[in-house]
Structures are given as structure tokens and as C-alpha cells.
Coordinates of C-alpha atoms in Angstrom, one line a residue:
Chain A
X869 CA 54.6 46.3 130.8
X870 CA 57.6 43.6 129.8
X871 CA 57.6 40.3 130.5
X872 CA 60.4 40.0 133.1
X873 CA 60.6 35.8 133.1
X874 CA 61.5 34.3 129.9
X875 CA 61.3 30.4 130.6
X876 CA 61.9 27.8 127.9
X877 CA 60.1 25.5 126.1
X878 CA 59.4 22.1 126.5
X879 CA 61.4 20.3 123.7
X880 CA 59.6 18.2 121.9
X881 CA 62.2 15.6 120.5
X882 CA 65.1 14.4 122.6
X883 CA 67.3 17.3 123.3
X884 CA 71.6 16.4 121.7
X885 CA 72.8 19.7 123.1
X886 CA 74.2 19.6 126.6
X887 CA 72.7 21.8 129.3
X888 CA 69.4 21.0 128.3
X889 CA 67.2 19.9 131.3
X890 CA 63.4 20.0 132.3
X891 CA 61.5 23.0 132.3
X892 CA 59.0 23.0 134.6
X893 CA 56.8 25.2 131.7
X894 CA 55.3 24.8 127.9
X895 CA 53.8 27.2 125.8
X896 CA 50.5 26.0 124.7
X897 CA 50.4 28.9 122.1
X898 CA 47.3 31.0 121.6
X899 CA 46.2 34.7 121.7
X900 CA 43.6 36.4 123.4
X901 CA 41.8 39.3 122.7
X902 CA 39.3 41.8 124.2
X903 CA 38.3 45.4 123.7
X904 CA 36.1 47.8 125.6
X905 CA 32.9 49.4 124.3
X906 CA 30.7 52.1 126.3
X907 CA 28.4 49.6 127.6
X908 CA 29.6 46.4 126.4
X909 CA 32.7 44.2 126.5
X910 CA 33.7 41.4 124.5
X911 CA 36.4 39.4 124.8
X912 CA 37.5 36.5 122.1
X913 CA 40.1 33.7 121.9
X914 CA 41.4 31.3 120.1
X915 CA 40.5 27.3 120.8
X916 CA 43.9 25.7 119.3
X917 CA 45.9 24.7 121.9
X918 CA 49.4 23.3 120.9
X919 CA 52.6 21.9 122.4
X920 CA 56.1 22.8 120.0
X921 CA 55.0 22.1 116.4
X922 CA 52.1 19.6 117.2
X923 CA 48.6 20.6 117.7
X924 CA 47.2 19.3 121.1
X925 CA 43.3 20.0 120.1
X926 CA 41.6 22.0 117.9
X927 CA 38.5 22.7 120.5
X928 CA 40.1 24.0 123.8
X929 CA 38.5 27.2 125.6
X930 CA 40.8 30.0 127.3
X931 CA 38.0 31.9 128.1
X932 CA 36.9 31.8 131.6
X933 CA 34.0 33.3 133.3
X934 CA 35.0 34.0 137.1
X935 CA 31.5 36.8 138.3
X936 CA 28.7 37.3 136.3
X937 CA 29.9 40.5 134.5
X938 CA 34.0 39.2 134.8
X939 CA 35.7 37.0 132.1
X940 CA 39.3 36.0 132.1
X941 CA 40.9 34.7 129.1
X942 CA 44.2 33.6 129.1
X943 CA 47.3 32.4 126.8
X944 CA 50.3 30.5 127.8
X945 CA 50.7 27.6 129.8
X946 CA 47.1 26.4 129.9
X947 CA 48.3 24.0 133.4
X948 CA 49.1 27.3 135.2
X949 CA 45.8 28.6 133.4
X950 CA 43.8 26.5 135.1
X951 CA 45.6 26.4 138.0
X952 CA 45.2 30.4 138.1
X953 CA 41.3 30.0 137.1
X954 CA 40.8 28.0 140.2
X955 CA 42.5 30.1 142.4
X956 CA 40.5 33.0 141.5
X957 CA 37.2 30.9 141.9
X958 CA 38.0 30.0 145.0
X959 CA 38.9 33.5 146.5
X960 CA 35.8 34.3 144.5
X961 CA 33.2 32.2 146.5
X962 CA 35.2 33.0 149.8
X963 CA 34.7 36.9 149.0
X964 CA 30.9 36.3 148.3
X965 CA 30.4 34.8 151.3
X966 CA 32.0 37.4 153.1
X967 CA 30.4 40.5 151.8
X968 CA 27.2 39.3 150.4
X969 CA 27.0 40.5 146.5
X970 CA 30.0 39.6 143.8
X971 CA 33.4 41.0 143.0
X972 CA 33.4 44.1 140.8
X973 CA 35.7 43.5 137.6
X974 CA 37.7 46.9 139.2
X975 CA 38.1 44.1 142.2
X976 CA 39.0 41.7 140.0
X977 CA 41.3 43.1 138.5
X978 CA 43.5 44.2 141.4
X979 CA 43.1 40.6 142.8
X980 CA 44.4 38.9 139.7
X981 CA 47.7 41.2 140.4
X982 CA 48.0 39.8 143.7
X983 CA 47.9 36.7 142.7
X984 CA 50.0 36.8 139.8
X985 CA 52.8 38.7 142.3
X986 CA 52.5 35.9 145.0
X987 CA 54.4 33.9 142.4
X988 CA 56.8 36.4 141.7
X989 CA 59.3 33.4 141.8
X990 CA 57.6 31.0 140.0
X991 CA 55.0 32.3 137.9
X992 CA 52.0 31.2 136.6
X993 CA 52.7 31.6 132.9
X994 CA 49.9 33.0 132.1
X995 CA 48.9 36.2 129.6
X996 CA 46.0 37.5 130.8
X997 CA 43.6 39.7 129.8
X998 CA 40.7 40.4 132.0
X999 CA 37.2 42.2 130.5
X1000 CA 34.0 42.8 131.8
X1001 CA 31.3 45.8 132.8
X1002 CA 32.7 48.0 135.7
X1003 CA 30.5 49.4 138.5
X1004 CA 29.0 52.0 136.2
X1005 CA 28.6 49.3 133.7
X1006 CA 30.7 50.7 130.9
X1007 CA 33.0 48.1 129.1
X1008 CA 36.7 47.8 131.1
X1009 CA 39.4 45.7 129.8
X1010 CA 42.8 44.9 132.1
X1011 CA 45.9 43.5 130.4
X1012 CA 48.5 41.6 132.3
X1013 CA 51.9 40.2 132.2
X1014 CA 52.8 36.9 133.9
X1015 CA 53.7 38.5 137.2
X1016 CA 50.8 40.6 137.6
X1017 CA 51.6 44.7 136.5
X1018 CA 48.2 45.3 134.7
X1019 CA 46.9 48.4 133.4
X1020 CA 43.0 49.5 132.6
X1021 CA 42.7 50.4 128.8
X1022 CA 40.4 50.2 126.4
X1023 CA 41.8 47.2 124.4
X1024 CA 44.2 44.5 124.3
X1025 CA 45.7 41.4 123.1
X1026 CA 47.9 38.8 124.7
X1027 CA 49.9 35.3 123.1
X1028 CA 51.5 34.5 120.4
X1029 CA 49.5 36.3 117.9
X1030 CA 49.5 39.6 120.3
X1031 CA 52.0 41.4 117.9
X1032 CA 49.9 40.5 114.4
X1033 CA 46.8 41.5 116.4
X1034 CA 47.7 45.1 118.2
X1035 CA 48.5 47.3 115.6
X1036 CA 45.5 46.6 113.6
X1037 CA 43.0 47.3 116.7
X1038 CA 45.2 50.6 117.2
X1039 CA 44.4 50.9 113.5
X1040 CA 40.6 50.5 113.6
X1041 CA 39.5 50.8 117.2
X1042 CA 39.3 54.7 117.0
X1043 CA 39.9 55.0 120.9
X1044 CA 42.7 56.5 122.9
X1045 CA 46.0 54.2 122.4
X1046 CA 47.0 53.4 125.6
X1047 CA 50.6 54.2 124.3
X1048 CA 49.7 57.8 124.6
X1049 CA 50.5 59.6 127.9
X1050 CA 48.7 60.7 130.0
X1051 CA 46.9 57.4 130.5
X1052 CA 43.2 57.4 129.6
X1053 CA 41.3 55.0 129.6
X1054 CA 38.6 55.1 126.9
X1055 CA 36.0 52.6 125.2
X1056 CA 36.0 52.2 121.6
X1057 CA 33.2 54.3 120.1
X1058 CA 32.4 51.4 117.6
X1059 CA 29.0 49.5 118.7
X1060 CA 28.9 45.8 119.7
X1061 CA 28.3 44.2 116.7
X1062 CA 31.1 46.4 114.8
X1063 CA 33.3 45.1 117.6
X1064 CA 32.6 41.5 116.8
X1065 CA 33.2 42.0 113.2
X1066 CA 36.5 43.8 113.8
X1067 CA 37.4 40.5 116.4
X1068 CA 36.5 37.8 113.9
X1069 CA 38.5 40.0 111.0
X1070 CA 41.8 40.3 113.6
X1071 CA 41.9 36.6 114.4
X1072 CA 41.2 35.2 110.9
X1073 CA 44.2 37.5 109.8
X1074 CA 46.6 36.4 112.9
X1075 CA 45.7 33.0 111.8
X1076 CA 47.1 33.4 108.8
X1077 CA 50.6 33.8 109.2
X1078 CA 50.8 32.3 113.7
X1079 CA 51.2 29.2 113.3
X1080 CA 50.1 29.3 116.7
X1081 CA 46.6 30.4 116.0
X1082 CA 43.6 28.8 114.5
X1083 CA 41.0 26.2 114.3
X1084 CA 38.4 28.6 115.8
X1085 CA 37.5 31.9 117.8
X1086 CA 35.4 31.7 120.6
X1087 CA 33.9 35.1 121.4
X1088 CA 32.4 36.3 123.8
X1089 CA 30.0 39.9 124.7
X1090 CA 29.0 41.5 127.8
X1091 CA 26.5 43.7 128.4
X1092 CA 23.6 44.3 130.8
X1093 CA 21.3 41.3 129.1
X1094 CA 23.9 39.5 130.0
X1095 CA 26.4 37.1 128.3
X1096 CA 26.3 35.7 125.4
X1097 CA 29.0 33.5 123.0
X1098 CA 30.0 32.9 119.0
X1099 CA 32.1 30.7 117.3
X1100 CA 33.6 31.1 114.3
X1101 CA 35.8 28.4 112.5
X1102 CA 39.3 29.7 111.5
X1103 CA 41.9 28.0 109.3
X1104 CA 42.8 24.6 110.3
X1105 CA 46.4 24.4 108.7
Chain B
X182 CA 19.6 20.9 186.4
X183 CA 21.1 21.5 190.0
X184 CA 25.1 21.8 190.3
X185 CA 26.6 18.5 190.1
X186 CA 30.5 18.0 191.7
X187 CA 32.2 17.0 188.0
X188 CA 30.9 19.8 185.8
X189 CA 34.0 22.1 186.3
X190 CA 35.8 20.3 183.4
X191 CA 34.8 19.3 180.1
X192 CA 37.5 16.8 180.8
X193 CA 35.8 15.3 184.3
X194 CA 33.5 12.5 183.9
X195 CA 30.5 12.0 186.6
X196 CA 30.9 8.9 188.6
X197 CA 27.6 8.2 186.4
X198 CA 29.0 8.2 182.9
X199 CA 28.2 11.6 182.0
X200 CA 29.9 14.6 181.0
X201 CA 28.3 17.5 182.2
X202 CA 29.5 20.2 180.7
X203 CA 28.6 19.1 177.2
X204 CA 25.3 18.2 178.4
X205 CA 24.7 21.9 179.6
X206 CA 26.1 22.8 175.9
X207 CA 23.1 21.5 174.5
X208 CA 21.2 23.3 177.3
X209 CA 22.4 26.4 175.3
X210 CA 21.1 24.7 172.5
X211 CA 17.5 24.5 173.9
X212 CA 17.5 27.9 175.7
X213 CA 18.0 29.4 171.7
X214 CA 14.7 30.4 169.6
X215 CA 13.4 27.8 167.8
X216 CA 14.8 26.2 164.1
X217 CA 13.1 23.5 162.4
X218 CA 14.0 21.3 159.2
X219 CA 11.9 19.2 157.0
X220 CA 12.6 17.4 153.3
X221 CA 10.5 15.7 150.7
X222 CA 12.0 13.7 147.7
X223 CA 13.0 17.1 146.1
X224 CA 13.5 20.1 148.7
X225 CA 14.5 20.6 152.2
X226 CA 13.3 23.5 153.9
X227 CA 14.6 25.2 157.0
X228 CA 12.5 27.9 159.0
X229 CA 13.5 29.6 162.4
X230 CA 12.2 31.8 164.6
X231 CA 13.7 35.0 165.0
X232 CA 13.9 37.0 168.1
X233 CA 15.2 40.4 168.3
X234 CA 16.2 41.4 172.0
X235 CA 14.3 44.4 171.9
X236 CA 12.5 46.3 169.7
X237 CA 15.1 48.8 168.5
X238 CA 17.4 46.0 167.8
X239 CA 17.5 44.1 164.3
X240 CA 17.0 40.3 165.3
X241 CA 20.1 37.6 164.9
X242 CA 21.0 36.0 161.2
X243 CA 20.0 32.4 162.5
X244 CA 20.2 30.9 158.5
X245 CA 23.2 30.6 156.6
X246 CA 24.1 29.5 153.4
X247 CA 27.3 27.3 153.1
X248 CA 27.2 26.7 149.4
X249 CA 25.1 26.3 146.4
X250 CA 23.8 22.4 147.5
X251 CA 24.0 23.4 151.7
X252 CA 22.7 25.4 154.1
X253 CA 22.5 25.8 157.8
X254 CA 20.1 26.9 160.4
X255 CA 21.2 27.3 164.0
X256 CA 20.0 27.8 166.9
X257 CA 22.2 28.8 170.5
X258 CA 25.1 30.8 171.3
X259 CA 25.2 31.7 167.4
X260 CA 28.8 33.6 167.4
X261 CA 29.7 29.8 167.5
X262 CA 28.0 28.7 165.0
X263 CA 29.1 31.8 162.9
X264 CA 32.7 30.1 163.8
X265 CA 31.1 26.8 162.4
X266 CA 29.6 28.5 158.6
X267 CA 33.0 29.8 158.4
X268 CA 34.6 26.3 158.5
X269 CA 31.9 24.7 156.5
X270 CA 32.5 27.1 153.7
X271 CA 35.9 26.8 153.6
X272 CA 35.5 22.8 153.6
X273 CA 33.6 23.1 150.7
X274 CA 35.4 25.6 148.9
X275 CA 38.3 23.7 149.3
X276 CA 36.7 20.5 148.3
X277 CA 35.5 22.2 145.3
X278 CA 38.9 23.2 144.4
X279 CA 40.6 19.6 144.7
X280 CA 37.6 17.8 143.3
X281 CA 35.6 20.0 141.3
X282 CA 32.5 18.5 142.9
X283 CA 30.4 19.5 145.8
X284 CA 31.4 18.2 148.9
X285 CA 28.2 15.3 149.8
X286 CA 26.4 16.5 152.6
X287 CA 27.2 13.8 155.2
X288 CA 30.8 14.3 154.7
X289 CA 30.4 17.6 155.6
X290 CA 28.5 17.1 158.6
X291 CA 30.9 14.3 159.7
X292 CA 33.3 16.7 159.4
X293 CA 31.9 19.2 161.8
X294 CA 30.6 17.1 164.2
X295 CA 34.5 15.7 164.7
X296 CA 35.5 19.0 165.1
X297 CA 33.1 19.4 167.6
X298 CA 33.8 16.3 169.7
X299 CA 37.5 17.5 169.8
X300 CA 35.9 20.4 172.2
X301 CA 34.8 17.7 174.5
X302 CA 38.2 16.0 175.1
X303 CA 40.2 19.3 175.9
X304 CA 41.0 20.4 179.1
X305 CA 41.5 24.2 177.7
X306 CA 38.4 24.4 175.5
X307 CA 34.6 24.4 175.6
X308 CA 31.7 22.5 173.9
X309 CA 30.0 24.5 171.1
X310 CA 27.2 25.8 172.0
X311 CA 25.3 25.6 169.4
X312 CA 23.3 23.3 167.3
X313 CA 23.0 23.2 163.3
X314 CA 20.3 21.4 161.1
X315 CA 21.5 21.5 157.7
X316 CA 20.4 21.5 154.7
X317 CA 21.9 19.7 151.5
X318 CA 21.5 18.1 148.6
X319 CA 24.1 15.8 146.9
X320 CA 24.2 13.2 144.6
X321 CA 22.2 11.0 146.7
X322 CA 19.3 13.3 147.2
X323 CA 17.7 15.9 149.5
X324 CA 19.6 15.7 152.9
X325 CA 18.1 17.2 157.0
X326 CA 20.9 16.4 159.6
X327 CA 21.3 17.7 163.0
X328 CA 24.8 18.4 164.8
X329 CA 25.0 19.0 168.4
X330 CA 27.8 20.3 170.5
X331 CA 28.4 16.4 171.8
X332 CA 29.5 15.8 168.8
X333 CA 27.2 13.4 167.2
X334 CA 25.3 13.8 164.5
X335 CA 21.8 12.4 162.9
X336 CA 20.1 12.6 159.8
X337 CA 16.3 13.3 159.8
X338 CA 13.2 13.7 157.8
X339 CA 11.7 16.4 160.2
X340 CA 13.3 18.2 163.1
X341 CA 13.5 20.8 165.3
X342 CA 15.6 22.5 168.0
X343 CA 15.6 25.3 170.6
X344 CA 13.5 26.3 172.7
X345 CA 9.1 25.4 172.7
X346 CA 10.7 23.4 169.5
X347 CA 8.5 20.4 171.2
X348 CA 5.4 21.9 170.0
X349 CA 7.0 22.3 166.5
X350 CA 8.0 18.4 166.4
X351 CA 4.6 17.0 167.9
X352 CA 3.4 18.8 164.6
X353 CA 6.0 17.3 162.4
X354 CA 5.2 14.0 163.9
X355 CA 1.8 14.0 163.2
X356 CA 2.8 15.2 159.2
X357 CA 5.8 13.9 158.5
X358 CA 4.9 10.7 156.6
X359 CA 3.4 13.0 154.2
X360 CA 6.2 15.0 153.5
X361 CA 8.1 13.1 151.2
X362 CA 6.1 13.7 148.1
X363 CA 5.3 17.2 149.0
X364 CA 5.7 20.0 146.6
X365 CA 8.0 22.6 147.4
X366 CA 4.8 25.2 148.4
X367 CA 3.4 22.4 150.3
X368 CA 6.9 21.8 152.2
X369 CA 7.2 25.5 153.2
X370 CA 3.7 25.8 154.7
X371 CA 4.2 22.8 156.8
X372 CA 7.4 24.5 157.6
X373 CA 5.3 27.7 158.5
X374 CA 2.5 25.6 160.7
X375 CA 5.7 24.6 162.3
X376 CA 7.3 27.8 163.1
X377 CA 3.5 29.0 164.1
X378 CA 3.3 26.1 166.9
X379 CA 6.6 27.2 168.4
X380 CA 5.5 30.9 168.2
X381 CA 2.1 30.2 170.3
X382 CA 0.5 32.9 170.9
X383 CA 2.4 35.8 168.6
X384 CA 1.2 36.3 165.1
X385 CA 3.4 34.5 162.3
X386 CA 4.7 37.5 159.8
X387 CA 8.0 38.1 157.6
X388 CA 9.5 39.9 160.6
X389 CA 9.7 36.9 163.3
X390 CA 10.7 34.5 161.0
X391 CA 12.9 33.1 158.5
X392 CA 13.1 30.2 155.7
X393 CA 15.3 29.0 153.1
X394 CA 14.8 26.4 150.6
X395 CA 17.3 23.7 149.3
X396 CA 16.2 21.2 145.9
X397 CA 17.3 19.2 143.0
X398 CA 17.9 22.0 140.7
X399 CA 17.3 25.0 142.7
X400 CA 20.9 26.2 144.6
X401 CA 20.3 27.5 148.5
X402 CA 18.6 30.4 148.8
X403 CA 17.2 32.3 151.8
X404 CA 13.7 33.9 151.2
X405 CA 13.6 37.7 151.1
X406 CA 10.8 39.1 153.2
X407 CA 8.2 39.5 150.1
X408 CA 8.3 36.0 149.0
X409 CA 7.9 34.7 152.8
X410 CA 4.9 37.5 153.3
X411 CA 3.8 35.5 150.1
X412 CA 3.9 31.9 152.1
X413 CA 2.5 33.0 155.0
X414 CA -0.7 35.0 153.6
X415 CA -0.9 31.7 151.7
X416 CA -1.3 29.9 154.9
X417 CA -4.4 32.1 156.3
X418 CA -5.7 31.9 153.3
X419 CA -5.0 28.0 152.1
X420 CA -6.2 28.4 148.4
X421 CA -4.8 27.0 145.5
X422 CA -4.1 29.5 143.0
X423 CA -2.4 31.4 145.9
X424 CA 0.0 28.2 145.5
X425 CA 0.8 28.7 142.0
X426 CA 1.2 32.2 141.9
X427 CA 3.8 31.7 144.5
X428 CA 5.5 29.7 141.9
X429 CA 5.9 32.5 139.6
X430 CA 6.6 34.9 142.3
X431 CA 9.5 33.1 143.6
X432 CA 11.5 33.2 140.5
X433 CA 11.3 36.7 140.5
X434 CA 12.1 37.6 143.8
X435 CA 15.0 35.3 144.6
X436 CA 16.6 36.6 147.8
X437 CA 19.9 36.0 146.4
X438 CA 22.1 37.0 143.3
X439 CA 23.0 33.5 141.5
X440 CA 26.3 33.1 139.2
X441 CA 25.8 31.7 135.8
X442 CA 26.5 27.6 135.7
X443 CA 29.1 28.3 133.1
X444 CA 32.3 28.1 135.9
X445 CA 30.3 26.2 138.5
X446 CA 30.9 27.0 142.2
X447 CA 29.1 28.6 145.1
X448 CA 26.6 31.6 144.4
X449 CA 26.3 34.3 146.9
X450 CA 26.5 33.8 150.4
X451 CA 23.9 35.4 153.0
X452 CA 24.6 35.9 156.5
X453 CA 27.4 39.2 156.7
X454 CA 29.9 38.3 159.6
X455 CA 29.6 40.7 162.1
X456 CA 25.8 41.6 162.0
X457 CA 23.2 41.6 164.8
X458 CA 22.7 42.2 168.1
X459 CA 25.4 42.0 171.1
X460 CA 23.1 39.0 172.5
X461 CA 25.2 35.6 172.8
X462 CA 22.1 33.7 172.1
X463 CA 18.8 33.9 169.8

């Protein structure tokens, strides 16, 4: 999927070239990673959060937990972020209500799309990636663009360190690359703690030449225990 | 009550200050099976009667839950107050969103009840007919208030309403001074002595009636048949270790699937739209 909106960025000094005018968006950096396993999921981010060349904070989570086996984490504009994470609570306690038990990460999935594609003309700019246990409790992972086409696949990255990040999970994962056709949609045969070690290797690379990334990973696993969280401290320049 | 001359309109006063129709609302309100409400310093608990309209049919969802910190018990026509949980979750919902706090239970309440008195001042609508005790807790404690289709509201310490709920309150009267440092086992059972009075003569088991359980730590939840069976056999047999072992039970057999804290917001609601008998009324 390709990004189809291309906004600008907030500038961060006075602006001498003419045409320049507010942008209702900023890019508050960041990447965001998760991959599938056969019965777990984990899903890890960075915590730097950033505006131009500054650094806004060091200790900023874009991971989101939205059902008990669903987390969301997202990259971009972390105001549309939250804005998006609300949203999705909301319609979250409203569907509970309504049918009794809580949304499938299948379910999910397809409502994040909708949601993404009501602001078709004014996006949320958000990168998401959504990962969790589906129904059969096997590790699913949903990658989006900011206006909602999403695919199922057994790994992803999204943000500014998405390129430095994809190739090496292609690399290592030893699943299906969802660049291959016919689309399948298969978990990495590594085990959980593998997958961790393979996260914490990815983002400590990425960190090293996006500027964008660092100060920490937050990761976090899936399974049927449960959900559980790591930290891990990455460079701070 | 005998026909008066001014009960065709909601609008029509009688010549003696009265407003009929909403005055036979909360005649629907009686004629419903019985719901009663009672808090201590740390829980409110709500029980209700349930009566199925025969025996083939399942008997009507009279509890709802409205959001992690409220609940509701009803008792009337309950396709209203169905109407009603529907606009007291979205309230808090939507509070939740704009705030990210729970909506305080008294706000809530107000809320309804001046939605309710709009029904009473239109020519083209009706009183609800149905009346709500709920449940909540904010940041000013345990919370029991009653809304009736007149449009007021009161808060209480004990309370019930529908019909032979007199027998339930003349127990409540007698106890209620002692309910405020009750333990949440001792707060169900006299919610269950309650229930029993109003019952009379039938037998008190899991199958005629319900109870959910509000407190400071512990989100809504309505009690699954096993855990009430657990209560109840408690009552008959009034022993003490019964009591504890209830404690233990309960966290097992919670009636409802929680969320984690970790995004905050509403756990799982009970009551499915659309369920139960064709009966207006319970």
C-alpha cells in the first residue's frame, strides 16, 4: 500500500520562503514494529518523540492497548494518535455493550480501516500497525497506511525507521514475505523469546543511523498468559 | 385508581395539581417485579426479582451494567428502560472520551431524570414507564439513587421498587443502619433476605433472581448463577467460613470478562439488546 497524502512539516524556525503557511500536521518521528508468531504476538516501539530536529521527550509510549488480546501502536502525528486511540476506545466500549464479550483483533482490524477512510480528506496521520492473537489465537499482525488500506501479514514496520527495519525482518524472520503473491499470511516460526531478541537487535540498529529513533524500545508480547512489557534503553544521541 | 376527567394528556393538569398520567407511569412502575438497592461505605448492591411469564419462557434482563463504576436495576415496562441503558452508556462513553474520567454518578442520574421530565411536558410523548435504582461509585464514594418517570430523582441508603417491594423496604428499614459498615458478603445477604420478603411464599434460588455488585476497587459486575447459588446456600446455612469461601469463589467466577486497567474505560457490558420475552413488563 502507498501513502496517498503527503502533508508537510511543521517548520520549526520562521519560514523566509513565500508560500509557506500552517500545516495543520507534524511528524513526531518514530517507528513501530510488530511480528507474528504461531501463538504469540509482540509488538515494539520506540519512546522518542520529536518535532523537526528537537527531541520533544525521551519517554513517550505509541503503544496502545485497545481489547485484552489487541494492541495498536502507532507513528506519525502522535495528536491524530491519540485522537485515533480514543476513537477506537470509544467504539470499543459501545461494541461491548452491544454484544456482550470483546472485539476480536480480525474486528479490529477492519474497524481501524473504517475509521482511517472516514477521514479520507483529512487524515489522521497516523502509521499504524495493529497486532494481537486472532480467534484461534495464533499471532496476527495488520499494517496500515494513513487512510486505512491494511493487509494481514505476518510482520511489519511503520515510521521513520520502517525502511532500515523491513529488510532485515525479511532477512531473519524466515516467514512468507508478504511481497510474494499469492498473499499468505504466515507467522514466523521463530519462538517468542527469539522474536524479542530479533526486535531489540532491529531497533538498536535503526537507531543508529534515524535520527528519528532512540532513547528506548518499549516492547510488548501477547500470548494466552496474557500481556506482558520490556524496555530496553537505546542510544540517546 | 378510578378514571379521572384530565388523564388524557400528559400535558392536562387536574384542577387538583396533579398530573395523572405521570402518576399512572409510576403505577407501571409498581405493577413491575420487584428491584431493591442497598450500599455500605464500600459496595452497593442491587438484587431483583425475576419473573419469567411462563415457564417455557427465559425471564426479562432487569440489571444492566452502564459502565465500569455504574449499574442499573429496573423495574416496569423494561423496553424503556432498555431505551434509558442505552443513553446512560453513551453519556458515559462520551464523557469518558472528553474527560477521560468517569462520569460522577449524580451527574448521570440528573441527566436522566431531565430527560425524563421532558416526557411529562409534551403533548406527543409519554412518561417512562419505568423506574431505575442505580448503582455507582465515584470519587465521592458508593452511590444508591432512584429515578422515576416524574422526573425526580433521590439518593438512598436502601431501597426498593415494584411490586410487594413494601415487604422488601420494611426489612431494609429495620437493617439499614447497620449497613454502612457491612462487608460486601454481609451486603449481599441482606440484599437476599430482601429479595426473599418480596418473594413470600416461593423459594429464593439462582433462577428467580438476580444481583450485581458495585465497590471501591471492584468495576460492576452482574453475578453468574454459580456465585449467586453460592450467596444464597450461604443464607440457609448462615456460617462463617461459608462467608469466606465466597470470597475466593467470587474471584474466580466473575460473571463478566474485565479489560486490563492499562487503557482505562468500560469492561464488558451485560444485558444483550433484544433479549427476553415479548412481555412489556417484569
Amino acid at each position: 500500500m502507498s501513502m496517498v497524502f503527503a502533508p508537510r512539516m511543521a517548520e520549526a524556525a520562521p519560514s523566509s520562503h513565500a508560500g509557506a503557511s500552517w500545516s495543520p500536521y507534524d511528524n513526531n518521528g518514530g517507528t513501530c514494529v510488530a511480528i507474528a508468531g504461531a501463538d504469540y504476538c509482540v509488538i515494539a516501539a520506540d519512546t522518542r518523540m520529536s518535532t523537526g530536529f528537537s527531541i520533544l521527550t525521551r519517554d513517550y509510549s505509541k503503544i496502545h492497548q485497545i481489547t485484552e488480546k489487541c494492541v495498536l501502536a502507532s507513528s506519525g502525528f502522535q495528536a491524530d494518535v491519540r485522537s485515533l486511540q480514543k476513537n477506537l476506545d470509544a467504539r470499543h466500549q459501545i461494541y461491548q455493550h452491544q454484544h456482550n464479550k470483546q472485539m476480536s483483533c480480525p474486528a479490529m482490524a477492519q474497524l481501524l480501516s473504517n475509521t482511517l477512510y472516514y477521514k479520507r480528506f483529512f487524515p489522521y496521520y497516523a502509521f499504524n500497525v495493529l497486532g494481537g492473537l486472532d480467534n484461534e489465537g495464533k499471532g496476527c499482525v495488520y499494517t496500515y497506511d494513513a487512510v486505512g488500506s491494511y493487509e494481514r501479514s505476518g510482520y511489519s514496520s511503520q515510521g521513520s525507521g520502517q525502511t532500515l527495519i523491513m529488510p532485515v525482518l525479511d532477512n531473519q524472520l524466515k516467514s512468507a514475505s508478504p511481497l510474494v503473491l499469492p498473499p499468505r499470511e504466515s507467522s514466523t516460526p521463530l519462538t517468542e523469546n527469539e522474536a524479542v531478541d530479533l526486535i531489540k537487535d532491529t531497533f538498536a540498529s535503526a537507531a543508529e543511523r534515524d535520527i528519528y529513533t532512540g532513547d528506548g524500545v518499549e516492547i510488548v508480547i501477547i500470548n494466552k498468559d496474557g500481556i506482558r512489557r520490556e524496555t530496553m534503553p537505546l542510544k540517546r544521541d | 385508581m378510578f378514571r379521572n376527567q384530565y388523564d388524557t394528556d400528559v400535558t392536562t393538569w387536574s384542577p387538583a395539581g396533579r398530573l395523572h398520567q405521570v402518576e399512572y407511569a409510576m403505577e407501571a412502575v409498581k405493577q413491575g417485579s420487584a428491584a431493591i438497592g442497598l450500599r455500605s461505605k464500600t459496595h452497593v448492591v442491587l438484587a431483583t426479582v425475576n419473573k419469567a411469564s411462563s415457564e417455557l419462557s427465559s425471564y426479562q434482563k432487569k440489571l444492566f451494567k452502564i459502565d465500569n463504576h455504574i449499574g442499573i436495576a429496573m423495574a416496569g415496562l423494561t423496553a424503556d428502560g432498555r431505551v434509558l441503558s442505552r443513553y446512560m452508556r453513551s453519556e458515559c462513553v462520551t464523557h469518558n472520551f472528553v474527560y477521560e474520567s468517569p462520569l460522577p454518578v449524580g451527574r448521570l442520574v440528573v441527566q436522566v431524570a431531565d430527560k425524563a421530565q421532558v416526557c411529562t411536558q409534551r403533548s406527543w410523548k409519554r412518561p417512562y414507564g419505568v423506574g431505575l435504582l442505580v448503582a455507582g461509585l465515584d470519587e465521592t464514594g458508593p452511590h444508591l439513587y432512584q429515578n422515576c418517570p416524574s422526573g425526580n430523582y433521590f439518593e438512598f441508603h436502601a431501597f426498593a421498587i415494584g411490586s410487594r417491594s413494601q415487604a422488601a423496604k420494611t426489612y431494609l428499614e429495620r437493617k439499614f443502619e447497620s449497613f454502612m459498615d457491612c462487608s460486601k458478603v454481609e451486603l449481599v445477604r441482606h440484599a437476599l433476605h430482601a429479595v426473599k420478603e418480596s418473594l413470600q411464599e416461593e423459594e429464593l434460588s439462582s433462577a428467580n433472581c438476580g444481583v450485581a455488585i458495585v465497590g471501591i476497587g471492584e468495576p460492576f459486575v452482574i453475578l453468574d448463577s454459580k456465585s449467586l447459588q453460592a450467596y444464597i446456600d450461604s443464607l440457609e446455612e448462615g456460617k462463617n467460613d461459608q462467608a469466606a469461601k465466597l470470597e475466593v469463589e467470587e474471584e474466580g467466577n466473575a460473571a463478566v470478562i474485565e479489560r486490563q486497567d492499562i487503557s482505562g474505560g468500560a469492561g464488558v457490558g451485560v444485558g444483550a439488546e433484544g433479549e427476553g420475552p415479548t412481555d412489556m413488563e417484569t
